[in-house]
XYZ file of C-alpha atoms in Angstrom:
732
model
C -0.129 0.490 -0.255
C 1.359 3.560 -0.613
C 3.243 5.033 1.937
C 1.378 8.306 1.175
C -2.216 6.880 1.864
C -4.428 7.730 4.493
C -3.928 3.589 5.866
C -0.031 4.492 5.895
C -0.890 7.702 7.900
C -3.057 6.065 10.701
C -1.020 3.470 10.940
C 2.673 5.919 11.284
C 0.388 7.480 14.204
C -0.658 3.916 15.870
C 3.518 3.178 15.751
C 4.192 6.648 17.347
C 1.306 6.212 20.147
C 2.581 2.542 20.399
C 6.162 3.999 20.967
C 5.144 7.000 23.604
C 2.857 4.241 25.286
C 5.585 1.360 25.531
C 8.092 4.164 26.297
C 5.854 5.443 29.403
C 4.948 1.870 30.572
C 8.741 0.428 30.721
C 9.471 3.673 33.053
C 6.322 2.559 35.360
C 6.081 -1.123 34.833
C 9.372 -3.448 34.665
C 7.670 -6.687 33.743
C 6.161 -5.085 30.158
C 5.423 -8.170 28.285
C 5.671 -6.630 24.966
C 8.587 -4.007 25.240
C 8.888 -1.823 22.023
C 6.455 -3.399 20.370
C 2.779 -5.023 20.302
C 0.939 -7.714 18.570
C -2.614 -8.034 17.548
C -4.459 -11.057 15.824
C -6.264 -9.651 13.159
C -9.016 -11.257 10.094
C -9.019 -10.304 6.364
C -12.997 -11.171 6.419
C -15.331 -9.704 9.164
C -17.008 -13.021 9.430
C -16.461 -16.449 9.188
C -18.586 -18.781 7.258
C -18.776 -22.530 7.947
C -16.015 -24.838 6.359
C -14.802 -21.646 4.288
C -11.148 -21.139 4.956
C -10.476 -17.367 5.564
C -7.174 -16.114 6.452
C -5.833 -14.253 9.590
C -2.930 -12.834 10.451
C -0.182 -11.830 13.627
C 0.263 -8.184 13.287
C 3.469 -7.224 14.706
C 4.251 -3.310 15.251
C 7.626 -2.031 16.371
C 9.339 1.019 17.839
C 11.729 2.611 15.446
C 15.005 0.874 15.386
C 13.504 -2.379 16.761
C 13.530 -5.305 14.792
C 11.591 -8.977 14.727
C 12.842 -12.299 13.005
C 12.096 -13.879 10.037
C 11.188 -17.809 10.002
C 14.842 -18.216 10.020
C 16.783 -15.615 12.506
C 20.151 -15.779 10.499
C 23.304 -15.303 12.483
C 21.068 -14.352 15.746
C 18.023 -14.093 16.717
C 14.833 -16.167 17.653
C 11.567 -16.820 15.151
C 8.154 -15.599 16.093
C 5.989 -18.226 17.382
C 2.154 -18.637 17.882
C 0.801 -21.366 20.126
C -3.050 -21.804 19.294
C -5.790 -22.182 21.407
C -8.718 -22.615 18.998
C -12.691 -23.861 19.349
C -12.921 -27.478 18.722
C -12.999 -28.096 14.891
C -10.506 -25.473 13.553
C -7.399 -26.272 11.767
C -4.621 -23.803 11.239
C -2.146 -23.987 8.564
C 1.886 -22.811 8.948
C 2.312 -19.248 9.089
C 3.112 -17.749 5.474
C 5.836 -15.370 6.100
C 6.890 -12.391 3.974
C 10.520 -12.148 2.382
C 12.457 -10.638 5.332
C 15.560 -7.961 4.784
C 18.708 -7.809 6.091
C 19.813 -6.788 9.099
C 23.466 -5.823 9.770
C 24.987 -5.840 12.969
C 28.800 -6.755 11.941
C 29.983 -9.140 12.075
C 26.472 -10.723 11.538
C 23.826 -11.054 9.498
C 19.989 -11.358 10.438
C 17.247 -11.941 8.897
C 13.823 -9.942 10.057
C 11.441 -6.906 9.770
C 11.364 -3.298 11.151
C 8.123 -1.167 11.637
C 5.556 -3.653 11.307
C 4.914 -6.929 9.632
C 2.017 -9.444 9.012
C 2.312 -13.274 9.439
C -0.134 -14.846 7.792
C -2.273 -18.257 8.810
C -4.998 -20.026 6.926
C -7.928 -21.025 9.101
C -10.444 -23.164 8.454
C -13.703 -23.625 10.519
C -15.657 -26.772 10.747
C -19.286 -27.224 8.763
C -20.998 -27.474 12.062
C -20.904 -23.913 13.032
C -24.416 -22.206 13.515
C -24.964 -19.062 11.981
C -25.422 -16.569 14.309
C -23.267 -17.363 16.866
C -19.779 -15.977 17.909
C -16.532 -17.528 17.583
C -13.197 -16.796 19.645
C -9.730 -17.391 18.392
C -7.520 -17.392 20.768
C -3.183 -17.791 21.273
C -0.353 -16.794 22.582
C 2.557 -15.278 20.360
C 6.122 -15.280 21.524
C 8.609 -12.930 19.692
C 12.078 -11.531 20.230
C 12.295 -7.344 19.659
C 16.206 -6.167 19.158
C 18.228 -3.649 18.634
C 21.521 -3.671 20.161
C 20.213 -5.429 22.857
C 17.283 -8.097 22.219
C 14.667 -8.568 24.685
C 11.749 -11.348 24.825
C 8.009 -10.357 24.342
C 4.951 -12.057 24.011
C 1.223 -11.452 24.188
C -2.026 -12.730 24.674
C -4.419 -13.138 21.328
C -7.784 -12.961 21.059
C -10.094 -12.033 17.912
C -13.697 -13.010 18.070
C -16.292 -13.201 14.660
C -19.744 -13.451 13.893
C -20.595 -16.714 12.073
C -22.562 -16.206 9.106
C -24.297 -18.450 6.188
C -23.656 -15.680 3.467
C -19.961 -15.153 1.774
C -17.855 -13.001 4.193
C -17.108 -9.486 3.097
C -13.062 -8.126 3.499
C -12.342 -6.079 6.155
C -11.503 -2.568 4.492
C -9.351 -1.676 7.477
C -6.859 -4.319 6.835
C -7.783 -5.022 3.277
C -4.853 -3.317 1.701
C -2.702 -4.459 4.635
C -2.935 -7.659 3.406
C -2.498 -7.317 0.211
C 0.663 -5.800 0.309
C 1.637 -8.552 2.502
C 0.935 -11.519 -0.237
C 2.591 -9.076 -2.862
C 6.019 -10.388 -0.438
C 5.014 -13.743 0.077
C 7.562 -16.386 -2.350
C 5.720 -17.955 -4.925
C 6.896 -20.669 -7.928
C 7.404 -18.771 -11.354
C 6.957 -20.530 -14.190
C 9.871 -21.252 -16.738
C 12.498 -20.853 -14.270
C 14.801 -23.891 -13.540
C 16.702 -23.726 -10.228
C 18.963 -26.603 -9.012
C 21.910 -26.707 -6.523
C 24.773 -28.574 -6.634
C 27.512 -28.776 -3.606
C 30.730 -27.335 -3.641
C 33.962 -26.901 -1.074
C 32.819 -24.075 -0.033
C 28.797 -24.394 0.042
C 26.278 -24.563 -2.478
C 26.243 -22.986 -6.045
C 22.372 -22.283 -6.720
C 22.140 -22.669 -10.538
C 19.321 -20.273 -12.001
C 18.272 -20.895 -15.759
C 15.767 -18.289 -17.389
C 13.203 -19.051 -19.176
C 13.711 -18.390 -23.278
C 13.912 -15.261 -24.097
C 14.272 -13.803 -20.465
C 16.804 -11.856 -19.452
C 19.626 -13.913 -17.380
C 21.155 -11.317 -14.872
C 18.751 -10.074 -12.131
C 20.991 -7.703 -10.057
C 20.916 -8.126 -6.818
C 19.584 -11.095 -6.453
C 19.953 -12.557 -2.596
C 19.201 -15.951 -1.431
C 17.493 -16.609 2.163
C 17.467 -20.150 3.080
C 14.394 -21.101 4.795
C 16.320 -23.456 7.329
C 18.939 -22.369 10.113
C 21.795 -23.390 9.829
C 22.506 -24.622 5.876
C 23.380 -21.386 4.127
C 25.840 -18.843 6.497
C 23.943 -15.247 6.555
C 26.554 -13.291 6.895
C 28.858 -14.506 3.627
C 28.680 -12.779 0.234
C 26.531 -14.165 -2.106
C 28.496 -13.511 -5.861
C 26.229 -13.832 -9.035
C 27.652 -14.780 -12.120
C 26.038 -15.460 -15.613
C 26.797 -17.900 -18.404
C 24.396 -18.324 -21.237
C 20.493 -18.876 -19.756
C 22.043 -19.297 -16.474
C 23.114 -17.708 -13.299
C 25.121 -19.269 -10.354
C 24.467 -17.710 -7.131
C 27.455 -18.927 -4.993
C 26.291 -19.936 -1.229
C 28.910 -20.348 1.756
C 28.146 -23.152 3.996
C 27.085 -22.305 7.764
C 29.675 -23.765 9.927
C 27.020 -25.310 11.831
C 25.279 -27.546 9.301
C 24.346 -30.973 10.224
C 24.441 -33.684 8.174
C 23.381 -33.652 3.978
C 21.226 -31.532 2.395
C 18.975 -32.854 -0.326
C 17.017 -29.527 -0.703
C 17.853 -26.310 -0.391
C 14.831 -24.829 -0.005
C 14.176 -20.630 0.896
C 13.528 -17.334 -1.160
C 15.501 -15.942 -3.977
C 14.932 -12.167 -3.360
C 15.353 -9.949 -6.784
C 16.859 -6.812 -6.871
C 14.968 -3.425 -6.356
C 12.968 -2.613 -9.329
C 13.767 -5.893 -10.486
C 10.976 -8.800 -10.699
C 10.953 -12.291 -11.920
C 7.960 -12.635 -13.945
C 6.905 -10.746 -17.323
C 4.217 -8.664 -15.514
C 6.313 -7.333 -12.845
C 4.360 -8.349 -9.624
C 6.826 -11.029 -8.025
C 10.176 -9.969 -6.577
C 10.386 -13.209 -4.739
C 10.704 -16.221 -5.955
C 10.056 -19.898 -3.610
C 13.186 -22.088 -3.938
C 12.757 -25.843 -3.626
C 16.274 -27.096 -5.716
C 17.796 -30.373 -5.067
C 21.370 -30.433 -4.457
C 23.598 -32.343 -6.210
C 26.544 -33.904 -4.022
C 30.225 -32.843 -4.882
C 31.664 -36.325 -5.320
C 35.608 -36.410 -4.296
C 37.976 -37.958 -6.922
C 40.152 -41.072 -5.410
C 43.334 -40.011 -3.790
C 42.120 -36.923 -2.486
C 41.496 -37.100 1.348
C 39.919 -33.842 1.934
C 36.978 -32.056 -0.422
C 36.582 -29.151 1.878
C 33.143 -30.012 3.250
C 32.393 -32.088 -0.103
C 31.362 -35.940 0.189
C 33.224 -39.016 -1.289
C 31.221 -41.920 -2.957
C 30.680 -44.983 -1.006
C 33.335 -47.045 -2.611
C 35.767 -44.208 -2.158
C 34.822 -43.996 1.418
C 35.218 -47.900 1.924
C 39.041 -47.652 0.304
C 39.691 -44.929 2.446
C 38.351 -47.059 5.550
C 40.004 -50.113 4.766
C 43.687 -47.966 4.272
C 42.915 -46.268 7.361
C 42.376 -49.491 9.491
C 45.335 -50.704 8.225
C 47.460 -47.653 9.446
C 45.480 -47.869 12.649
C 47.678 -50.305 13.907
C 51.074 -48.356 13.559
C 48.935 -45.740 15.637
C 50.650 -45.477 19.412
C 47.953 -46.282 21.328
C 47.368 -49.890 19.226
C 50.718 -50.855 18.927
C 51.580 -52.105 22.595
C 48.311 -54.465 22.480
C 49.054 -55.845 19.012
C 52.424 -56.531 19.810
C 51.317 -58.910 22.425
C 49.482 -61.047 19.719
C 52.322 -61.319 17.679
C 53.955 -62.546 20.165
C 50.771 -64.833 20.688
C 51.394 -66.037 17.142
C 55.411 -66.904 18.175
C 54.252 -68.666 20.777
C 51.955 -71.194 18.607
C 54.324 -71.276 16.222
C 54.831 -74.963 16.435
C 50.924 -75.339 17.545
C 48.704 -77.335 14.841
C 48.336 -74.994 11.591
C 44.293 -75.050 11.841
C 44.348 -73.592 15.413
C 46.614 -71.148 14.907
C 44.155 -70.250 11.935
C 41.328 -70.247 13.721
C 42.509 -68.130 16.748
C 44.034 -65.488 13.433
C 40.550 -65.400 12.365
C 39.003 -65.180 16.030
C 41.245 -62.440 16.383
C 39.673 -60.395 13.489
C 36.076 -61.600 14.141
C 36.091 -59.678 17.502
C 37.932 -56.222 15.814
C 35.330 -56.212 13.034
C 32.651 -57.271 15.141
C 33.537 -54.199 17.729
C 33.909 -52.096 15.160
C 30.158 -52.852 14.352
C 29.044 -52.650 17.518
C 30.623 -49.421 18.207
C 29.139 -48.202 15.051
C 25.960 -49.160 16.333
C 25.861 -47.604 19.833
C 26.630 -44.369 17.629
C 23.477 -44.556 15.609
C 21.321 -45.924 18.249
C 22.586 -42.333 20.326
C 22.370 -40.099 17.196
C 19.183 -41.356 16.661
C 18.318 -40.269 20.354
C 19.204 -36.542 19.739
C 23.540 -37.087 20.880
C 25.450 -35.892 17.864
C 28.516 -38.264 18.870
C 31.752 -39.119 16.744
C 34.500 -41.394 16.569
C 36.527 -41.255 19.944
C 33.335 -39.638 21.572
C 33.831 -42.502 24.711
C 36.794 -40.206 25.415
C 34.735 -37.149 26.149
C 33.448 -39.171 29.486
C 36.009 -38.973 32.012
C 34.990 -42.278 33.861
C 35.226 -44.084 30.664
C 38.953 -42.307 31.002
C 39.561 -43.244 34.251
C 38.283 -46.988 33.488
C 40.541 -47.331 30.544
C 43.317 -46.170 32.931
C 43.153 -49.070 35.469
C 42.583 -51.467 32.929
C 46.023 -50.739 31.080
C 47.469 -50.696 34.865
C 46.177 -54.044 35.461
C 47.458 -55.413 31.913
C 50.751 -53.665 32.636
C 51.298 -55.675 36.162
C 49.809 -58.857 34.869
C 52.699 -58.894 32.415
C 55.665 -57.603 34.950
C 54.217 -61.089 36.838
C 52.691 -59.046 39.671
C 49.603 -61.481 39.559
C 48.117 -64.690 37.408
C 44.340 -65.054 37.394
C 42.538 -67.634 35.507
C 41.826 -67.545 31.923
C 38.922 -64.468 32.743
C 41.965 -61.814 32.405
C 44.483 -63.880 30.001
C 41.282 -62.848 27.320
C 41.961 -58.838 28.597
C 45.855 -58.981 28.480
C 46.061 -61.168 25.260
C 48.241 -63.403 27.922
C 51.191 -65.783 26.423
C 52.309 -67.772 29.037
C 50.037 -70.207 28.471
C 47.667 -70.802 25.480
C 44.364 -69.199 25.668
C 41.200 -69.809 24.195
C 39.400 -68.996 20.860
C 37.069 -66.487 23.028
C 40.496 -65.164 24.471
C 41.629 -64.197 20.838
C 38.145 -63.136 20.113
C 38.278 -60.663 23.029
C 41.926 -59.447 22.624
C 40.517 -58.365 18.939
C 37.934 -56.517 20.867
C 40.269 -54.539 22.944
C 42.315 -53.705 20.264
C 39.250 -52.290 18.912
C 38.593 -50.204 22.177
C 42.205 -49.215 22.688
C 42.475 -47.611 18.667
C 39.309 -44.907 19.289
C 41.857 -42.340 20.632
C 43.444 -42.135 17.294
C 42.719 -41.199 14.041
C 44.904 -42.342 11.206
C 45.311 -40.918 7.578
C 42.191 -41.472 5.276
C 40.030 -42.363 8.276
C 38.556 -38.582 8.809
C 36.699 -38.828 5.373
C 35.603 -42.133 5.549
C 34.242 -41.702 8.967
C 32.665 -38.184 8.219
C 31.110 -39.975 5.505
C 29.763 -42.812 7.088
C 28.184 -40.693 9.583
C 26.144 -38.568 7.782
C 24.505 -42.080 5.798
C 21.669 -44.355 6.512
C 22.284 -46.585 9.066
C 23.165 -50.087 6.800
C 26.210 -47.712 4.727
C 27.586 -46.820 8.606
C 27.546 -50.086 9.400
C 29.629 -50.744 6.000
C 32.132 -48.756 6.551
C 32.396 -49.214 9.691
C 32.840 -53.160 8.847
C 35.612 -52.190 6.401
C 37.747 -50.087 8.909
C 37.468 -53.338 11.071
C 38.624 -55.218 8.507
C 41.356 -53.135 7.336
C 42.588 -53.404 11.095
C 42.195 -56.968 11.278
C 44.040 -58.255 8.066
C 47.278 -58.504 9.173
C 46.834 -60.564 11.828
C 44.617 -62.465 9.943
C 47.393 -62.912 7.084
C 49.815 -63.842 9.225
C 47.759 -66.828 10.681
C 46.937 -68.229 7.385
C 50.200 -67.802 6.004
C 52.249 -70.443 7.860
C 55.535 -69.453 5.789
C 55.535 -66.472 7.473
C 54.853 -68.006 10.821
C 58.145 -70.169 10.220
C 60.031 -66.924 10.125
C 58.836 -65.226 13.177
C 61.933 -66.008 15.938
C 61.389 -69.578 18.102
C 60.059 -69.582 21.101
C 62.114 -69.235 24.510
C 63.043 -67.394 27.396
C 63.487 -64.252 24.995
C 59.579 -64.401 24.980
C 59.144 -63.461 29.127
C 61.727 -60.941 29.334
C 59.778 -58.924 25.703
C 56.841 -59.697 27.466
C 58.055 -57.633 30.704
C 59.154 -55.175 28.181
C 55.983 -54.407 26.710
C 54.217 -53.612 30.394
C 56.295 -50.106 29.769
C 55.060 -49.036 26.605
C 51.086 -49.476 28.239
C 52.230 -47.806 31.690
C 52.804 -44.859 29.341
C 49.357 -44.469 28.098
C 48.424 -44.977 31.401
C 50.822 -41.752 32.477
C 48.559 -40.390 29.123
C 45.202 -41.007 29.870
C 45.811 -39.865 33.633
C 46.802 -36.548 31.374
C 43.601 -36.742 29.986
C 41.766 -37.179 32.881
C 43.641 -34.383 34.736
C 42.320 -31.757 31.677
C 39.002 -32.877 31.873
C 38.962 -32.658 35.843
C 41.592 -30.868 37.266
C 44.405 -31.672 39.344
C 42.095 -32.902 42.067
C 40.634 -35.737 39.800
C 44.165 -36.489 39.074
C 45.143 -36.950 42.495
C 42.146 -39.178 43.073
C 42.658 -41.563 40.064
C 46.175 -41.561 41.331
C 45.385 -42.969 44.748
C 42.724 -45.349 43.267
C 45.619 -46.795 40.765
C 47.636 -47.333 43.897
C 44.436 -49.367 45.590
C 44.369 -51.432 42.665
C 47.965 -52.274 42.197
C 47.676 -53.023 46.047
C 44.606 -55.411 45.110
C 46.700 -56.755 42.329
C 49.485 -57.272 44.783
C 46.853 -59.064 46.991
C 45.826 -61.438 44.374
C 49.695 -62.570 43.348
C 51.276 -62.919 46.678
C 48.152 -65.070 48.182
C 46.990 -67.188 45.230
C 43.634 -69.115 45.731
C 44.821 -72.248 45.522
C 47.867 -72.104 48.202
C 46.081 -70.561 50.726
C 43.434 -71.544 53.378
C 39.917 -70.639 53.594
C 40.595 -68.265 56.588
C 43.180 -66.528 54.635
C 41.219 -66.379 51.971
C 38.722 -64.949 53.013
C 40.671 -61.877 54.701
C 42.820 -61.464 51.747
C 39.780 -61.304 49.415
C 37.863 -59.093 51.814
C 40.748 -56.877 51.920
C 40.321 -56.649 48.164
C 37.060 -55.809 48.223
C 37.351 -53.020 50.247
C 40.204 -51.522 48.374
C 38.374 -51.953 45.243
C 35.664 -50.057 46.426
C 37.377 -47.232 47.296
C 39.051 -47.166 44.035
C 35.584 -47.237 42.576
C 34.318 -44.372 44.750
C 37.581 -42.267 44.094
C 36.730 -42.706 40.150
C 33.386 -41.689 40.781
C 34.284 -38.621 42.254
C 37.246 -37.431 40.564
C 35.202 -38.039 37.469
C 32.776 -35.245 38.741
C 35.446 -32.951 38.292
C 36.099 -29.821 36.059
C 38.832 -28.170 34.670
C 39.369 -25.426 31.550
C 40.883 -26.624 28.743
C 44.550 -25.651 28.623
C 45.496 -23.973 25.528
C 48.988 -22.340 24.604
C 49.425 -18.553 25.196
C 48.871 -17.540 21.414
C 45.708 -20.027 21.146
C 42.428 -18.479 21.771
C 39.345 -20.305 22.415
C 37.136 -21.537 19.082
C 33.546 -20.215 18.452
C 32.095 -19.591 15.165
C 30.782 -15.617 16.160
C 34.703 -15.258 16.882
C 35.678 -17.021 13.495
C 33.408 -14.493 11.606
C 34.756 -11.692 13.849
C 37.981 -11.972 13.081
C 37.218 -12.520 9.259
C 35.169 -9.997 8.902
C 38.221 -7.512 9.978
C 40.325 -9.010 7.032
C 42.437 -11.612 9.179
C 43.497 -14.714 8.208
C 42.203 -17.653 10.688
C 43.666 -20.890 11.772
C 41.693 -23.405 13.884
C 42.713 -26.285 15.216
C 40.241 -29.125 16.305
C 41.840 -30.758 18.683
C 41.651 -33.048 22.539
C 43.965 -34.008 24.877
C 42.884 -37.737 24.361
C 44.161 -37.561 20.380
C 47.547 -38.764 19.825
C 47.306 -37.523 16.433
C 46.666 -34.377 17.489
C 49.182 -34.147 19.883
C 51.890 -35.064 17.820
C 50.711 -32.568 15.194
C 50.906 -29.765 17.566
C 54.474 -30.561 19.069
C 56.114 -31.655 15.451
C 54.125 -28.755 13.207
C 52.354 -26.362 15.195
C 54.712 -25.840 17.467
C 57.993 -25.756 15.194
C 59.382 -22.394 15.140
C 58.729 -22.244 11.017
C 55.054 -22.283 11.306
C 54.596 -20.366 14.156
C 56.978 -17.682 12.260
C 54.351 -17.923 9.723
C 51.333 -17.419 12.192
C 53.023 -13.883 12.791
C 54.140 -13.426 9.539
C 50.722 -13.519 7.813
C 48.947 -12.304 11.087
C 46.908 -15.155 11.333
C 44.574 -15.643 14.519
C 45.381 -18.741 15.775
C 42.000 -20.684 17.606
C 41.745 -24.204 19.232
C 38.773 -25.704 19.226
C 39.213 -27.983 22.495
C 36.883 -31.173 22.275
C 38.574 -32.874 24.801
C 35.196 -32.935 26.821
C 32.129 -32.664 24.576
C 31.081 -29.103 23.361
C 27.909 -28.909 20.990
C 29.277 -25.818 19.118
C 32.476 -27.801 18.082
C 30.549 -31.212 17.234
C 28.999 -28.976 15.028
C 31.595 -27.061 13.067
C 33.158 -30.680 12.921
C 29.768 -31.820 11.033
C 29.757 -29.084 8.538
C 32.983 -30.311 7.235
C 32.116 -33.751 7.081
C 34.112 -34.873 9.878
C 32.797 -36.882 13.385
C 36.091 -36.339 14.659
C 39.320 -34.663 15.735
C 41.797 -33.721 14.266
C 40.745 -31.431 11.879
C 42.581 -28.208 10.693
C 41.203 -25.721 8.857
C 42.309 -22.304 7.453
C 39.915 -19.396 7.121
C 40.924 -16.814 4.455
C 40.088 -12.716 5.666
C 37.123 -11.188 4.687
C 35.290 -14.152 4.753
C 34.725 -14.401 1.027
C 36.701 -17.650 0.082
C 36.211 -21.183 1.074
C 38.157 -22.418 4.102
C 40.892 -24.677 3.595
C 41.304 -27.893 4.867
C 44.229 -29.577 5.772
C 45.928 -33.038 5.872
C 44.652 -35.342 8.899
C 48.854 -35.563 9.337
C 49.757 -32.181 9.057
C 53.256 -31.067 7.391
C 55.142 -28.038 8.223
C 55.504 -27.015 4.306
C 50.894 -28.023 4.018
C 50.953 -25.543 6.821
C 52.807 -23.314 4.905
C 51.114 -23.371 1.508
C 48.024 -23.259 3.265
C 48.097 -19.723 4.756
C 50.050 -18.305 1.894
C 47.201 -19.429 -0.369
C 45.077 -17.837 2.119
C 46.926 -14.782 2.240
C 46.589 -14.038 -1.322
C 42.818 -14.812 -1.889
C 42.802 -11.967 0.926
C 44.529 -9.749 -0.844
C 43.045 -10.594 -4.231
C 39.469 -10.043 -2.834
C 40.249 -7.001 -1.335
C 41.761 -5.606 -4.317
C 38.524 -6.539 -6.097
C 35.904 -5.004 -3.333
C 37.981 -1.638 -3.916
C 37.608 -1.768 -7.657
C 33.713 -2.562 -7.288
C 33.252 0.101 -4.873
C 34.688 2.370 -7.060
C 32.795 1.370 -10.054
C 29.682 1.654 -7.968
C 30.285 4.901 -7.277
C 31.526 6.432 -10.411
C 27.952 4.680 -12.357
C 25.512 6.516 -9.627
C 24.663 2.597 -8.250
């Protein structure tokens, strides 16, 4: 409706009165339910006809300078909601939103409305309404009203309408406002073809014009309907080729999973429309997304997705390389000694033990995938190594490794139940022992991420359950392959050294890597729970050591019943105290430690730094991730790399995932990852796609990424300056 109309002037007066009354109420009453705004439920029709749908609207009126939010509020905010309380038999459709405005509060961009807005909803009354009666529509509206600050607002809605048998007439007071709002609703436009394809930086929205139509629509902007799909604060460059235009969209750092359809509103620039009649400025978008495919040999696609075959290849190779990880190697070394011990046994038995071990590995990987799927289906987003985020689990692992090490050192010998856990080699073990040794190998592998694993796991955890199980199973096959091959090849076993006294020495020697693992787990526990928690775990380990000494010193078969009762009673009390200490220590907390040059990660901080023109390096890490620690000590802490950070004025942020953090989990999933490590370089100004580095860092790789980011940022700044100068001279 033209702003010079009588209704426009009336609304301006109403707004002024609202501002005055709201300000006065705020001065007198601190609990104003709708500060700096007001809401009313209005109807397009003056009456209700039984069974005939009609349109109602929530009318929001806002004080000058204040705004409310669209269905997708953008970087910050909250969408307006209505909780309806309708008469029996009434049905109401979803809210219909006119296209929003971009509201910039650097470095953030929100989507919302200034001054006033009507949010439409179609109401369908029942056929049983009786003419001559009155119906009352009620509800509660909640919205967020913001300027430099944000305040929650709400209003109780109530609208009474008479029921008539004749065709209802339009309310002349609201006729123009409803017409103006409908003109801003996004609609499908015949002839235009909209598709989207996944790219490294986000999405390319491809807009193909009908024959004979102009292909370049200046100022086009895409508003995504769903939150956490497209980054609102990123630029949306528009390019044209033939009959098609391409709008480049940057992915939101909070994107979870995959996007099959890109839904939203494509808004044309000022004085431009999508239809020949000149009435449609907002076009509804429901563009199917074509996923980007990684080429074989490329581990990272900057957020793209590999094919299933590539993911399976990565999973198999990653499983093979897991055997070389320091958290797995001590346990598997013990298993190799088991092959040596059985070198003279029947070949069929050796093959059976190897297959049992391999089956234990594979079944454990499948069980881990199933647990993750069940928990994720319940709303918990977990990834590889999620167990290590639990202080209680870390403490349990430390105690387990400590007990295994004491057993290898000969402190105690307990029946075959422990052999299945330790992979004991002093005497032959049964097939269940080999199976459980494989399960233990899987358990201790979770703190490690080998090369190629990141892409495979990220792909697996965004697919259907069956695909996830296949990828995890392939990972287990890769890890189990060397040991199965060794058991199936007698010639290889014959080349191993013959059993002898050296095996006992080596067995005891292997206890020390396990004790080193205990120290590492104790360090992780200390970072999670603080010094008090670490002290509690140390005392618990002391008590567990005391229990194992009792079991070794007074073996059951060599003592009297009375002595057995006393020693086992003391051991039980000590174990109870150890468990209590673990539970107590696990409840502690400690701030994640970071170096002097590292800032805590947040998506808002990344955007703020990029908006200031600075390159940002984010280290997604965890104390329990050994690969992370190696990369940080060997590469990120090196003088060469730290000097480059200073040279390029790089802001370094650390996303510490040692304990579960939802924002970090969301950021990982936006890059198609389900675990750490992950290293991302964000070029300044927020235009260019982030650069994702390999899982195993190299100094040269980091230097090249920083150099590329600096060059891209400088080029963009020059381009921006040129575009600004051109716009000024052309009067745009």
